[in-house]
Structure formats: C-alpha cells, structure tokens
Amino acid sequence: MRYYKFSAAERKLVMAEAELPEPGPGQVRVRVAAASLNYRDVFMISRFGDVGIDNRIPLSDASGTVDAVGDGAMRFQVGERVATIFFPDWISGRFRSSYAPSAFGGEGADGVLSEYVIVPERALVASPAFLSDVEVAALPCAGVTAWHALFVRAPLEPDDRVLIQGTGGVALFALQFAHAAGVRCIVLSSSDDKLERAHKLGASDLINYRDTPDWHLAVQEITKGEGATHILEVGGQDTYERSLQSLAPNGTIAQIGVLTGFHLRPNLLPLSRLNANIVGIQTGSRQHFEDMNRFIEEQRLTPVVDREFTFDEALQAFAHMAEQRHFGKLVINVAGG
C-alpha cells in the first residue's frame, strides 16, 4: 500500500510504501476511499522540527470500506462503509485529557492519509448511506465540531442568532445545521462571491469584513442591538475582541480556531455584564458523530466540498489549504488515484 508521512529530514510530506497490514484483535482494516484536510493539518506541517511527528502519517478524517476484521471485532462487517472519528478513545460522555493522545494524525497516533488503515473498531461510525465517500470524508472533524458547538454545549433555540466567521469547513457545517434548525445565520467573509454562495446555503445576513472592518457594529445593527446568541470563533487574535462586542446577553462564544494567530488578549469583562459564556470546542465524541449523522440523514444535508485532489496531488491539497481561499472542505480522493 502507499501512504504519506511527515519527514523531518526532508522537511516535507513524502510518499512511502509498505506491506498491507493485518488487523489485530478488536481492530479492522479500512480501505480508504477519501480523506479531508483541516487547518490543524497545515499547522502540523509547520512543526517538522518536532520529533514527535517525524514519520507520522497525517490527517484525521477518512471515509472508506471495511476490508478485513480482526478477532473479536463485531461492530462492522467486511464491505460496510465507515468514517473515522477524531479521538478513537472518546466514545461518549465528558472529554478527558487522557483522550487527546489518541487523535488521528497528531503526535500520539498515525493518521489516515494512506490507501489502507488499521484502526480500533470503536474508532469508526457508519457512513450516511445517501452521501458519497468524498462527502463523508468531510464530516469527522469539521462537521462534528460544528455539531458539538451548536447542539451539545449550547443547544440552539428557535429565536437564536448565529454569527459564523468565514466559509471554511466548520463555518459551512454550522451554517447548514443552524439553517436546518430554523435559526437566523449571520456570515462574515472578505469575499462577496463567497457571501453570495453562503446566502444560497441559508445565510440571512451577510457582512464583508474587508468593507466593514468594524463588523461587530454591523452585527449589533442587524440584531437591533441584541447581538448574536452563538458565535463560532475561529479567527483568534484578530477577531476575538469584536466577537465579544457582538455577543448577546446569555450568549455563547464557541472557541474553535486561531486562524489569525494565537496571541489572544481580549477584554473578558463584558462576559459578566452579559451573563455570557465562552466554551472551548475540540471536535467531539463518537456519540456526537452518530447523533450528527442522524440529523444529516433526516435533513438530507450534503457537505460542501470545494475541491477534490487525487492521492498523488496530496501536497497540492496541503498548499491549497494553507492559502485559506477554499469554500467548504478540501478532500483527497484516495481511491480515485
């Protein structure tokens, strides 16, 4: 089989080959059909000097078909379509710090950018039948993160107003989920074209933050001074202060990403005045994934895939992700070549 790995010596991803592995007890072998990228994967590449990732296989999100099962593995049969979960050790309940090292494609475990992977059977969910393998590959990190933020930690209510930063993977899943739940959605982007596409997906209010740098004022105007009840904070140092100034009383900021940098020094005093919350979101559990899949099937929601790359074009996919110009998800069609 072919796979990609981090090479600290060459300071790049390199393709390698290995014998087809056999699943052990409680494990399954998955023939990978597709794998999607997240900003985390670009961040990992920036850490080539870290011996913890040398020779690691990247990426956390994959879809495919069960190809073989080990002794005692009973959750799936050969031929069933499946997707990986982000944390193989987080099945349900509260997150524990001990789950973190199990994350696919991180310092503690190999990822899924491979033609075949061996994973614990607990680390898989069934794929929604109506979605293609490429679409399913978009779900594990971005989809579950948006679900966790909007339906678990601060569940949406009918009169809520969701502020969504950007049009990347998490943002568009949040837009699709919130719109399907009947909630008003405000979307920020620097591109009028992307805003128009977001409008077609259900965004009711659009703000171009390049034209309107004080976008928090626009949010307050749109909401008649009430603010947004839910804010998906993915920007980091350049957006946090305005997010706080956009927040409604009793509202929640879901802290997800740091696309503009890690050096956050926001003024948190408004939180007490507003009786508001900040919750940290780190993807979610297998239970969250399964609950999200039921919602996706009920609503017939289709993930937004910006572009597909072949397996041989994996380096181009990483470069495209680093440019942050995509709309939705970037997916590597592993089985397609």
Tab-separated table of C-alpha atoms in Angstrom:
chain	number	residue	atom	x	y	z
A	1	MET	CA	0.000	0.000	0.000
A	2	ARG	CA	1.011	3.634	-0.445
A	3	TYR	CA	0.847	6.267	2.259
A	4	TYR	CA	2.222	9.705	3.152
A	5	LYS	CA	4.342	10.560	6.173
A	6	PHE	CA	5.972	13.610	7.735
A	7	SER	CA	9.722	13.644	7.074
A	8	ALA	CA	11.617	15.989	9.375
A	9	ALA	CA	14.847	15.289	7.492
A	10	GLU	CA	13.362	16.377	4.150
A	11	ARG	CA	11.045	18.977	5.741
A	12	LYS	CA	8.087	17.847	3.677
A	13	LEU	CA	5.484	15.144	3.276
A	14	VAL	CA	6.803	12.156	1.387
A	15	MET	CA	5.072	9.154	-0.134
A	16	ALA	CA	6.127	5.727	1.069
A	17	GLU	CA	5.121	2.096	0.567
A	18	ALA	CA	4.514	-0.756	2.992
A	19	GLU	CA	3.129	-4.266	3.053
A	20	LEU	CA	-0.614	-4.483	3.554
A	21	PRO	CA	-1.117	-4.750	7.355
A	22	GLU	CA	-3.397	-7.242	9.050
A	23	PRO	CA	-5.870	-6.226	11.778
A	24	GLY	CA	-5.246	-7.475	15.293
A	25	PRO	CA	-7.828	-8.305	17.971
A	26	GLY	CA	-10.569	-5.679	18.114
A	27	GLN	CA	-9.250	-3.935	15.021
A	28	VAL	CA	-10.491	-3.512	11.462
A	29	ARG	CA	-8.714	-2.721	8.223
A	30	VAL	CA	-10.317	0.034	6.182
A	31	ARG	CA	-9.690	0.572	2.501
A	32	VAL	CA	-9.596	4.358	2.475
A	33	ALA	CA	-11.751	5.992	-0.184
A	34	ALA	CA	-11.199	9.650	0.692
A	35	ALA	CA	-9.558	11.859	3.311
A	36	SER	CA	-10.208	15.531	4.067
A	37	LEU	CA	-7.949	18.285	5.363
A	38	ASN	CA	-8.340	20.621	8.308
A	39	TYR	CA	-6.296	23.672	9.302
A	40	ARG	CA	-4.772	21.516	12.049
A	41	ASP	CA	-3.025	19.501	9.344
A	42	VAL	CA	-1.319	22.592	7.936
A	43	PHE	CA	-0.268	23.530	11.470
A	44	MET	CA	1.292	20.086	11.924
A	45	ILE	CA	3.420	20.590	8.811
A	46	SER	CA	4.847	23.747	10.389
A	47	ARG	CA	6.280	21.567	13.151
A	48	PHE	CA	8.734	19.500	11.115
A	49	GLY	CA	11.386	20.064	13.755
A	50	ASP	CA	9.248	18.270	16.331
A	51	VAL	CA	10.487	14.695	16.665
A	52	GLY	CA	7.033	13.737	17.887
A	53	ILE	CA	5.608	13.925	14.374
A	54	ASP	CA	8.563	12.601	12.355
A	55	ASN	CA	7.392	9.679	10.203
A	56	ARG	CA	3.802	10.165	11.360
A	57	ILE	CA	1.035	9.675	8.804
A	58	PRO	CA	-1.061	12.886	8.642
A	59	LEU	CA	-4.812	13.666	8.572
A	60	SER	CA	-7.619	12.636	10.897
A	61	ASP	CA	-10.657	12.444	8.606
A	62	ALA	CA	-11.312	9.481	6.338
A	63	SER	CA	-14.106	7.506	4.763
A	64	GLY	CA	-13.851	4.050	3.275
A	65	THR	CA	-14.941	0.443	3.352
A	66	VAL	CA	-14.171	-2.239	5.922
A	67	ASP	CA	-11.740	-4.578	4.193
A	68	ALA	CA	-10.888	-7.059	6.971
A	69	VAL	CA	-11.755	-7.597	10.641
A	70	GLY	CA	-9.610	-8.900	13.480
A	71	ASP	CA	-10.553	-11.394	16.165
A	72	GLY	CA	-13.358	-10.163	18.366
A	73	ALA	CA	-14.233	-7.189	16.172
A	74	MET	CA	-18.029	-7.281	15.846
A	75	ARG	CA	-19.262	-3.709	15.220
A	76	PHE	CA	-18.754	-3.805	11.441
A	77	GLN	CA	-18.624	-6.393	8.702
A	78	VAL	CA	-16.478	-6.531	5.595
A	79	GLY	CA	-17.981	-4.314	2.912
A	80	GLU	CA	-19.628	-1.767	5.232
A	81	ARG	CA	-18.956	1.919	4.575
A	82	VAL	CA	-17.465	3.779	7.527
A	83	ALA	CA	-15.802	7.006	8.660
A	84	THR	CA	-13.121	7.583	11.282
A	85	ILE	CA	-13.773	9.561	14.451
A	86	PHE	CA	-11.261	12.216	15.542
A	87	PHE	CA	-10.471	10.817	19.028
A	88	PRO	CA	-10.614	6.992	18.977
A	89	ASP	CA	-10.729	6.976	22.779
A	90	TRP	CA	-13.607	9.473	23.158
A	91	ILE	CA	-16.717	7.383	22.725
A	92	SER	CA	-19.237	9.358	24.801
A	93	GLY	CA	-19.600	11.465	27.913
A	94	ARG	CA	-17.271	14.222	29.038
A	95	PHE	CA	-13.934	14.844	27.404
A	96	ARG	CA	-10.918	13.715	29.407
A	97	SER	CA	-7.313	14.805	28.878
A	98	SER	CA	-6.322	11.159	28.503
A	99	TYR	CA	-8.253	11.055	25.192
A	100	ALA	CA	-6.044	13.649	23.498
A	101	PRO	CA	-3.094	11.402	22.521
A	102	SER	CA	-5.434	9.086	20.595
A	103	ALA	CA	-6.275	11.745	17.967
A	104	PHE	CA	-5.534	10.528	14.463
A	105	GLY	CA	-2.742	12.383	12.684
A	106	GLY	CA	-1.281	14.010	15.786
A	107	GLU	CA	1.796	13.447	17.912
A	108	GLY	CA	0.360	10.350	19.544
A	109	ALA	CA	-1.077	8.387	16.632
A	110	ASP	CA	-0.745	7.925	12.887
A	111	GLY	CA	-3.387	9.437	10.666
A	112	VAL	CA	-5.325	8.282	7.639
A	113	LEU	CA	-3.570	9.576	4.505
A	114	SER	CA	-2.990	6.025	3.350
A	115	GLU	CA	-4.599	3.567	0.981
A	116	TYR	CA	-5.369	1.279	3.940
A	117	VAL	CA	-5.506	1.921	7.683
A	118	ILE	CA	-5.760	-0.322	10.719
A	119	VAL	CA	-7.960	1.190	13.425
A	120	PRO	CA	-9.750	0.012	16.565
A	121	GLU	CA	-13.321	-0.882	15.688
A	122	ARG	CA	-14.504	1.636	18.292
A	123	ALA	CA	-12.930	4.416	16.193
A	124	LEU	CA	-15.468	4.145	13.359
A	125	VAL	CA	-19.039	5.185	12.632
A	126	ALA	CA	-21.321	4.051	9.830
A	127	SER	CA	-21.414	6.398	6.840
A	128	PRO	CA	-24.714	8.090	5.944
A	129	ALA	CA	-25.955	5.950	3.063
A	130	PHE	CA	-27.017	8.803	0.783
A	131	LEU	CA	-23.638	10.574	0.847
A	132	SER	CA	-20.671	9.775	-1.375
A	133	ASP	CA	-17.348	8.701	0.154
A	134	VAL	CA	-15.876	12.110	-0.687
A	135	GLU	CA	-18.734	13.845	1.148
A	136	VAL	CA	-18.468	11.518	4.159
A	137	ALA	CA	-14.735	12.291	4.453
A	138	ALA	CA	-15.673	15.916	5.147
A	139	LEU	CA	-17.573	15.047	8.335
A	140	PRO	CA	-15.272	13.761	11.128
A	141	CYS	CA	-13.617	16.966	12.341
A	142	ALA	CA	-15.397	19.991	10.851
A	143	GLY	CA	-18.900	18.560	10.964
A	144	VAL	CA	-18.646	17.185	14.485
A	145	THR	CA	-17.048	20.414	15.731
A	146	ALA	CA	-19.958	22.485	14.446
A	147	TRP	CA	-22.474	19.993	15.860
A	148	HIS	CA	-20.777	19.981	19.265
A	149	ALA	CA	-20.825	23.794	19.399
A	150	LEU	CA	-24.448	24.294	18.350
A	151	PHE	CA	-26.307	21.244	19.649
A	152	VAL	CA	-24.366	19.990	22.673
A	153	ARG	CA	-22.539	22.700	24.633
A	154	ALA	CA	-25.041	25.494	23.935
A	155	PRO	CA	-28.086	23.990	22.187
A	156	LEU	CA	-29.858	26.227	19.706
A	157	GLU	CA	-33.276	27.686	20.442
A	158	PRO	CA	-35.772	28.987	17.840
A	159	ASP	CA	-35.080	32.696	18.383
A	160	ASP	CA	-31.283	32.378	18.388
A	161	ARG	CA	-28.909	34.258	16.091
A	162	VAL	CA	-25.694	32.556	14.993
A	163	LEU	CA	-22.622	34.522	13.894
A	164	ILE	CA	-20.368	32.458	11.647
A	165	GLN	CA	-16.835	33.565	10.829
A	166	GLY	CA	-15.696	32.668	7.326
A	167	THR	CA	-16.680	29.969	4.875
A	168	GLY	CA	-14.354	27.106	5.721
A	169	GLY	CA	-15.382	23.616	6.726
A	170	VAL	CA	-16.602	24.252	10.286
A	171	ALA	CA	-18.290	27.501	9.239
A	172	LEU	CA	-20.349	25.968	6.450
A	173	PHE	CA	-21.398	22.975	8.530
A	174	ALA	CA	-22.530	25.421	11.217
A	175	LEU	CA	-24.470	27.371	8.591
A	176	GLN	CA	-26.149	24.257	7.206
A	177	PHE	CA	-27.006	22.896	10.666
A	178	ALA	CA	-28.307	26.200	12.043
A	179	HIS	CA	-30.349	26.935	8.921
A	180	ALA	CA	-31.865	23.444	9.036
A	181	ALA	CA	-32.800	24.129	12.672
A	182	GLY	CA	-34.622	27.287	11.591
A	183	VAL	CA	-32.177	29.727	13.189
A	184	ARG	CA	-31.041	33.091	11.794
A	185	CYS	CA	-27.478	32.968	10.441
A	186	ILE	CA	-25.060	35.887	10.011
A	187	VAL	CA	-21.948	35.135	7.940
A	188	LEU	CA	-18.665	37.048	7.768
A	189	SER	CA	-16.339	36.837	4.771
A	190	SER	CA	-13.914	39.012	2.837
A	191	SER	CA	-15.387	37.788	-0.468
A	192	ASP	CA	-18.707	38.935	-1.911
A	193	ASP	CA	-18.783	35.819	-4.072
A	194	LYS	CA	-18.439	33.567	-1.025
A	195	LEU	CA	-21.090	35.563	0.802
A	196	GLU	CA	-23.484	35.052	-2.091
A	197	ARG	CA	-22.802	31.325	-2.023
A	198	ALA	CA	-23.384	31.324	1.738
A	199	HIS	CA	-26.697	33.098	1.156
A	200	LYS	CA	-27.777	30.227	-1.102
A	201	LEU	CA	-26.986	27.833	1.763
A	202	GLY	CA	-29.257	29.737	4.137
A	203	ALA	CA	-27.368	32.756	5.476
A	204	SER	CA	-29.892	35.514	6.177
A	205	ASP	CA	-27.375	38.304	6.811
A	206	LEU	CA	-24.046	38.888	5.085
A	207	ILE	CA	-21.105	41.062	6.178
A	208	ASN	CA	-17.954	41.658	4.134
A	209	TYR	CA	-15.410	42.340	6.875
A	210	ARG	CA	-12.944	43.989	4.485
A	211	ASP	CA	-15.569	46.565	3.545
A	212	THR	CA	-16.831	46.701	7.138
A	213	PRO	CA	-13.815	46.275	9.455
A	214	ASP	CA	-15.935	47.204	12.485
A	215	TRP	CA	-18.197	44.264	11.772
A	216	HIS	CA	-19.276	43.983	15.390
A	217	LEU	CA	-21.229	47.204	14.885
A	218	ALA	CA	-22.922	45.703	11.842
A	219	VAL	CA	-23.873	42.633	13.891
A	220	GLN	CA	-25.416	44.833	16.572
A	221	GLU	CA	-27.305	46.822	13.928
A	222	ILE	CA	-28.595	43.676	12.200
A	223	THR	CA	-29.817	42.263	15.510
A	224	LYS	CA	-31.308	45.598	16.690
A	225	GLY	CA	-28.789	45.883	19.492
A	226	GLU	CA	-29.324	42.388	20.872
A	227	GLY	CA	-26.201	40.761	19.437
A	228	ALA	CA	-25.545	37.180	18.382
A	229	THR	CA	-26.537	34.407	20.771
A	230	HIS	CA	-23.986	31.982	19.329
A	231	ILE	CA	-20.614	32.947	17.866
A	232	LEU	CA	-18.318	30.413	16.241
A	233	GLU	CA	-14.930	31.958	16.979
A	234	VAL	CA	-12.368	30.583	14.526
A	235	GLY	CA	-10.236	33.670	13.909
A	236	GLY	CA	-8.209	34.114	17.067
A	237	GLN	CA	-6.250	37.227	17.873
A	238	ASP	CA	-7.703	39.442	15.123
A	239	THR	CA	-11.358	38.603	15.752
A	240	TYR	CA	-11.841	37.833	19.437
A	241	GLU	CA	-12.387	41.373	20.689
A	242	ARG	CA	-15.067	42.030	18.065
A	243	SER	CA	-16.698	38.696	18.842
A	244	LEU	CA	-17.057	39.777	22.457
A	245	GLN	CA	-18.592	43.055	21.296
A	246	SER	CA	-21.042	41.138	19.082
A	247	LEU	CA	-22.275	38.854	21.848
A	248	ALA	CA	-25.853	38.845	23.122
A	249	PRO	CA	-26.861	38.595	26.777
A	250	ASN	CA	-26.722	34.943	27.879
A	251	GLY	CA	-24.902	34.220	24.615
A	252	THR	CA	-22.075	31.793	23.973
A	253	ILE	CA	-18.779	32.084	22.125
A	254	ALA	CA	-17.648	28.685	20.896
A	255	GLN	CA	-13.842	28.916	20.901
A	256	ILE	CA	-12.718	26.738	17.998
A	257	GLY	CA	-9.847	28.114	15.919
A	258	VAL	CA	-6.932	30.513	15.750
A	259	LEU	CA	-6.622	31.217	12.036
A	260	THR	CA	-5.191	34.710	12.592
A	261	GLY	CA	-2.826	33.818	15.431
A	262	PHE	CA	-2.502	32.553	18.987
A	263	HIS	CA	-1.753	35.767	20.885
A	264	LEU	CA	-5.137	36.473	22.452
A	265	ARG	CA	-5.564	39.269	24.983
A	266	PRO	CA	-9.285	40.003	24.866
A	267	ASN	CA	-11.123	42.069	27.442
A	268	LEU	CA	-13.317	39.476	29.141
A	269	LEU	CA	-15.184	41.902	31.397
A	270	PRO	CA	-18.262	42.000	29.110
A	271	LEU	CA	-18.915	38.332	29.923
A	272	SER	CA	-20.109	39.079	33.446
A	273	ARG	CA	-22.160	42.065	32.322
A	274	LEU	CA	-23.882	39.921	29.707
A	275	ASN	CA	-24.108	36.752	31.805
A	276	ALA	CA	-22.435	35.146	28.778
A	277	ASN	CA	-20.152	32.177	28.224
A	278	ILE	CA	-17.086	31.025	26.350
A	279	VAL	CA	-16.845	27.282	25.715
A	280	GLY	CA	-13.862	25.508	24.223
A	281	ILE	CA	-14.707	23.062	21.439
A	282	GLN	CA	-12.326	20.271	20.471
A	283	THR	CA	-14.210	18.277	17.816
A	284	GLY	CA	-16.369	15.763	19.702
A	285	SER	CA	-17.072	12.167	20.646
A	286	ARG	CA	-18.280	9.182	18.648
A	287	GLN	CA	-21.712	9.733	20.180
A	288	HIS	CA	-21.735	13.294	18.854
A	289	PHE	CA	-20.787	11.994	15.396
A	290	GLU	CA	-23.582	9.429	15.403
A	291	ASP	CA	-26.145	11.995	16.606
A	292	MET	CA	-24.988	14.405	13.887
A	293	ASN	CA	-25.292	11.712	11.230
A	294	ARG	CA	-28.909	11.081	12.187
A	295	PHE	CA	-29.638	14.801	11.810
A	296	ILE	CA	-27.832	14.893	8.461
A	297	GLU	CA	-29.884	11.957	7.194
A	298	GLU	CA	-33.168	13.435	8.463
A	299	GLN	CA	-32.431	16.801	6.847
A	300	ARG	CA	-30.688	15.359	3.759
A	301	LEU	CA	-27.762	17.740	4.208
A	302	THR	CA	-24.850	17.463	1.780
A	303	PRO	CA	-21.381	18.618	2.897
A	304	VAL	CA	-19.870	21.397	0.803
A	305	VAL	CA	-16.701	20.160	-0.909
A	306	ASP	CA	-14.715	22.953	-2.525
A	307	ARG	CA	-12.254	20.776	-4.405
A	308	GLU	CA	-11.069	17.195	-4.806
A	309	PHE	CA	-7.447	16.175	-5.226
A	310	THR	CA	-6.052	12.815	-6.264
A	311	PHE	CA	-3.816	10.832	-3.913
A	312	ASP	CA	-0.806	11.874	-5.994
A	313	GLU	CA	-1.834	15.538	-5.539
A	314	ALA	CA	-1.769	15.452	-1.726
A	315	LEU	CA	0.973	18.093	-1.450
A	316	GLN	CA	-1.085	20.420	-3.631
A	317	ALA	CA	-4.042	19.890	-1.299
A	318	PHE	CA	-1.958	20.982	1.697
A	319	ALA	CA	-0.731	24.054	-0.179
A	320	HIS	CA	-4.285	24.976	-1.140
A	321	MET	CA	-5.436	24.625	2.475
A	322	ALA	CA	-2.618	26.887	3.651
A	323	GLU	CA	-3.849	29.644	1.301
A	324	GLN	CA	-7.244	29.680	3.105
A	325	ARG	CA	-9.169	30.555	-0.048
A	326	HIS	CA	-11.423	27.499	-0.099
A	327	PHE	CA	-15.202	27.423	0.359
A	328	GLY	CA	-16.060	24.360	2.409
A	329	LYS	CA	-13.849	21.285	2.542
A	330	LEU	CA	-10.807	20.085	0.603
A	331	VAL	CA	-10.797	16.325	0.032
A	332	ILE	CA	-8.185	13.899	-1.273
A	333	ASN	CA	-9.840	11.148	-3.325
A	334	VAL	CA	-7.532	8.331	-2.229
A	335	ALA	CA	-9.258	5.544	-4.140
A	336	GLY	CA	-9.507	7.681	-7.255
A	337	GLY	CA	-5.743	7.764	-7.851
